[in-house]
Amino acid sequence: MIVIDHLTKRFGKHTVLNNLSLEFRPGTVTAIIGPNGSGKSTLMKCILGLVKPTEGSVVINGFNALTDVRCHADIGYMAQIARYPDNLKAREVIDMVKGLRERTADTSDTLINAFDLKPHLNKPMRTLSGGTRQKVGAVVALMFSPHSLLLDEPTAGLDPVASQQMKDQIEAAKIRGAAVIITSHIIAEIEELADRAVFLHEGMVIHEGSVSSIRQQLEVLR
Amino acid sequence: MALSTMIPTMMLAATLMVLVSMANAETIKVSKNGRFTSVRQAVSSSQRGDVVLVEPGVFIESNIVIKHPLELRGRKGAVIDGNNTPGTLISVESDSVLISDLELRNVAVSYVDDNAAIKIINSKHCEVLRCRILNGFFAIYLSNSEHCRVADNILKADKDFEMNSGNGIHCWTSKDVYVSGNIIEGHRDGIYFEFMNRGTVVGNTIRNNIRYGLHFMFSDSCSYNKNRFIHNGAGVAVMFTHYVQMMDNTFANNWGPTSYGLLLKEISDSHLSGNVFDRNSIAIHAEGAARILLEHNVFRNNGYALRLLGNCVETTVRDNTFEGNSFDVTTNSVNSQNTFINNYWSSYVGYDLNKDGIGDVPFHPVRLYSLLVEQVPSSVILMHTPFVNILDLAERVLPTVTPETLVDSKPRMSVPKQ
Amino acid sequence: MRLLKYVLRDISRGRWVLLYFLFFFAVTEGLLFFTAGEAKTIVGLMNVVFLLIPLASIMFGTLHLHNSRDFIELILTQPVRRSTVFCALYLGVAIPFVCSFLLGVGIPAFIHAAAFSPAIVTLLTTGAALTFVFTSIAFYLGIVINDKAAGMGLAFILWLFFTVIYDGVLLVITVMFQDYPMEQPTIAMVILNPIDLARIAVMLTVDYAALMGYTGAVVQKFFGSGFGVMLSAMSLLLWIAIPFGVGLRSFNNKDW
């Protein structure tokens, strides 16, 4: 459960998020959509504690997400562009995150198999292709079966097989009862995955509802 | 020249002395339980040409005055201790006195009188040999004397300040004095000459003295060869003198804010050759020096190797080795009336295409930064900074401040043979 | 500090650290092979070391922080405090560079039996301190300046300032005020610049002919005293701590 209450973020005079209030419930996949610069990324980063909001609060499973890093133990995040330390091996990146979470029970082996990462585990990250790195990112985000899952363009850069695998994982997370937030530009993908969509424009929610209603909204905008 | 005229004279003196003493040779012994229990008694009862032989033992006395030719000799272990009573231990007021093999110690410090362990006044043909003088204030003092020899003595003092210390060998208005093989430590000046003519200083080791190792003024035609001047407060200072010869000496570790290896002030027509200057703050500081020939010397690891002020003229610097000095040459003038040629400079970066051992590009040994330090001493703190290196490089490419005429037109590619 | 382990691993495997090591090794070995470790050698080595360490530390530090942005984002979404991340990143960069410098100079010095001379020991200590100082400054720049090119440019300018411009200004000041006793002010200015401080410390140990005259004596007396040593150590520590502290604060408040 992620609760966002009156969230505002200003960079200087520029207001990126304008008094947003949103809830993301367990067992629901929410898609955040909107044009470039509408505040999608900033919203995600606020939830993740990467950006400190000017006003408002973010509460994740009862933890104040803005001050308490413990809530990160139950969040999985997959960035849009995955860049990792050049000289670490894929295996080490995964191990490192495990170490930071101080949790041993995880599904990384299953995920590594699912994404067919085994042949790449002992290669340095800098030698891996963008797609492969993205897969490492997916493993890192998913391996602890978190109750909150934030995925920034999760299928971008993935090959069709991995893309399908990703979608299956999202579906599984939803069934498990996770609150899933995705951003995507691919309407078909949103329709396929999301239960609900939030349309952002200039830092404000201009529409919130089922995916089909968003589609209508988009056609209106066009 | 001085040396060659002196040796025959001295030999003649010695022969005469031996003849005199043989004519009525009597040996008077001084011992704790003999007829004479004090040196003073024995000396005053002696006749011309006698030998006063001091047996082992410590004789506490001073103010011994020798008024006729005499040999005063000590056996091993014979000590005359002045016990710091005022006055000089032994005064020589006669020609042909030989003092040898004695240990003399504890001469009273005086701010008024130049008390000495041995004082030779108005005398000729006197010798002081193989004596050991500890805390002698002025250890050996010669005044208005000629043809004297001071050799193979060890002079040590342990005073800390110029005020309460005297000179090791002090000569004043004298001629033809021969000083050799002595070890002099801890005095104010190791050797001090004033108004000396034809003095010769050879093979002495002069170290850890409070002020100068060697200090002389108005002392023409003297020569200083094969001495070692080590770690003296202010190094060696020679002033107001003509015809000085300095060869094969070592000037080392004379280190400090006002310390020199060798300070030449108002010196003319002199010759310095084969000397080694190692780790001195300023190896040679020359001021008002004229017609000096500096050749085959080695300047190594000094702060300044050669500081040649603008009033130095017709000085020739050739076949020397300049190695690892912070500054090779510095001056305070844009004009130089001195000649530099055929020296080896370790900071020379030129080339020798025709392989004749001489660099094809002239070398300007004065760095811009050295002039700057000369003007603004506190800028020395920037030594070895990239900024200063850039400054020097710029000056080397486009000389504007450094003296154009101070140049070695034929710098050597390798160290000259000594 | 599990994080530190992985950052260290990443940096140590990088070619820059290896190149850095090889460079120092080659320079030190070259200098010691042809000479006998005398003052001139030490000064030559010192010139190279005190040019390169600040340059490499500040440039690499700034660059690394920029290149690690995505990685930092990933780490910050883990249950780790921001200050822990900052410390791990800092030490992860500084330690490999310090080690490759210490080994690069230390091994040849050890081979030539010069490792325990006061000059080499001082050179190694101050060199290590300078690595920490300039990594600290680099991290501050890397965090405060978001544009990579601007960050690198400023890093270079700062390096230029500390190695060249500062001394130029110092020189101009001593020349301008040459009629006044300038020993104390120059010492103060030397203490304020970590590179100058390191240079003087090394020069004092080689008893090099450089520091002569009255100024030299004053400098030697000051830096030989317990007070001088304490003040110098304090200056270096502050040069590490202040940019680090300010950097840490910016890091903690930064929007990624």
PDB file of C-alpha atoms in Angstrom, chain B residues 255-257 279 281 301-304 324 326-327 346 372 375-387 389-391, chain C residues 43 46-47 51 163-164 167-168 170-171 174-175 178 182-183 190 196 199-200 203 207-210 212-215 217 219:
ATOM      1  CA  TRP B 255      74.525  25.499   6.918  1.00  0.00           C
ATOM      2  CA  GLY B 256      72.322  28.236   8.288  1.00  0.00           C
ATOM      3  CA  PRO B 257      70.554  31.480   7.538  1.00  0.00           C
ATOM      4  CA  ARG B 279      76.116  21.212   1.253  1.00  0.00           C
ATOM      5  CA  SER B 281      73.874  27.360   2.332  1.00  0.00           C
ATOM      6  CA  ASN B 301      74.340  20.186  -3.231  1.00  0.00           C
ATOM      7  CA  ASN B 302      74.653  23.760  -2.092  1.00  0.00           C
ATOM      8  CA  GLY B 303      71.848  26.271  -1.712  1.00  0.00           C
ATOM      9  CA  TYR B 304      73.624  28.834  -3.838  1.00  0.00           C
ATOM     10  CA  GLY B 324      72.753  19.479  -7.633  1.00  0.00           C
ATOM     11  CA  SER B 326      69.482  24.787  -5.799  1.00  0.00           C
ATOM     12  CA  PHE B 327      70.894  27.773  -7.576  1.00  0.00           C
ATOM     13  CA  SER B 346      74.217  19.510 -14.039  1.00  0.00           C
ATOM     14  CA  LEU B 372      63.610  36.863  -7.190  1.00  0.00           C
ATOM     15  CA  GLN B 375      65.204  40.436  -3.965  1.00  0.00           C
ATOM     16  CA  VAL B 376      62.430  38.901  -1.909  1.00  0.00           C
ATOM     17  CA  PRO B 377      63.945  36.300   0.400  1.00  0.00           C
ATOM     18  CA  SER B 378      60.632  34.991   1.649  1.00  0.00           C
ATOM     19  CA  SER B 379      59.738  33.803  -1.843  1.00  0.00           C
ATOM     20  CA  VAL B 380      62.186  30.949  -1.235  1.00  0.00           C
ATOM     21  CA  ILE B 381      59.200  29.111   0.159  1.00  0.00           C
ATOM     22  CA  LEU B 382      58.019  28.545  -3.402  1.00  0.00           C
ATOM     23  CA  MET B 383      61.067  26.491  -4.337  1.00  0.00           C
ATOM     24  CA  HIS B 384      60.192  23.539  -6.587  1.00  0.00           C
ATOM     25  CA  THR B 385      56.655  24.642  -7.241  1.00  0.00           C
ATOM     26  CA  PRO B 386      55.320  24.191 -10.762  1.00  0.00           C
ATOM     27  CA  PHE B 387      54.691  27.918 -10.871  1.00  0.00           C
ATOM     28  CA  ASN B 389      59.419  26.076 -12.813  1.00  0.00           C
ATOM     29  CA  ILE B 390      57.146  27.613 -15.421  1.00  0.00           C
ATOM     30  CA  LEU B 391      58.535  31.054 -14.604  1.00  0.00           C
TER      31      LEU B 391
ATOM     32  CA  VAL C  43      62.646  16.403  -5.409  1.00  0.00           C
ATOM     33  CA  MET C  46      58.026  14.907  -5.402  1.00  0.00           C
ATOM     34  CA  ASN C  47      57.346  17.145  -8.399  1.00  0.00           C
ATOM     35  CA  LEU C  51      51.297  17.186  -9.751  1.00  0.00           C
ATOM     36  CA  THR C 163      49.124  23.603  -8.093  1.00  0.00           C
ATOM     37  CA  VAL C 164      49.976  26.773  -9.996  1.00  0.00           C
ATOM     38  CA  ASP C 167      51.654  29.879  -5.728  1.00  0.00           C
ATOM     39  CA  GLY C 168      51.579  32.673  -8.272  1.00  0.00           C
ATOM     40  CA  LEU C 170      51.560  33.865  -3.045  1.00  0.00           C
ATOM     41  CA  LEU C 171      54.540  35.108  -5.000  1.00  0.00           C
ATOM     42  CA  THR C 174      55.425  38.379  -1.116  1.00  0.00           C
ATOM     43  CA  VAL C 175      56.773  40.691  -3.794  1.00  0.00           C
ATOM     44  CA  GLN C 178      58.563  42.699   0.471  1.00  0.00           C
ATOM     45  CA  MET C 182      56.578  38.143   5.371  1.00  0.00           C
ATOM     46  CA  GLU C 183      57.645  34.903   7.036  1.00  0.00           C
ATOM     47  CA  VAL C 190      51.539  27.511   2.807  1.00  0.00           C
ATOM     48  CA  ASP C 196      52.315  23.518  -0.678  1.00  0.00           C
ATOM     49  CA  ARG C 199      55.856  19.988  -0.602  1.00  0.00           C
ATOM     50  CA  ILE C 200      57.417  21.851   2.313  1.00  0.00           C
ATOM     51  CA  MET C 203      61.623  19.379   1.416  1.00  0.00           C
ATOM     52  CA  ASP C 207      67.323  18.800   4.290  1.00  0.00           C
ATOM     53  CA  TYR C 208      67.454  20.146   0.841  1.00  0.00           C
ATOM     54  CA  ALA C 209      69.516  23.156   0.020  1.00  0.00           C
ATOM     55  CA  ALA C 210      66.335  24.834  -1.119  1.00  0.00           C
ATOM     56  CA  MET C 212      67.955  28.649   2.861  1.00  0.00           C
ATOM     57  CA  GLY C 213      68.290  32.088   4.276  1.00  0.00           C
ATOM     58  CA  TYR C 214      66.332  33.597   7.080  1.00  0.00           C
ATOM     59  CA  THR C 215      62.974  32.475   5.670  1.00  0.00           C
ATOM     60  CA  ALA C 217      65.331  29.015   9.022  1.00  0.00           C
ATOM     61  CA  VAL C 219      60.136  27.755   8.110  1.00  0.00           C
TER      62      VAL C 219
END
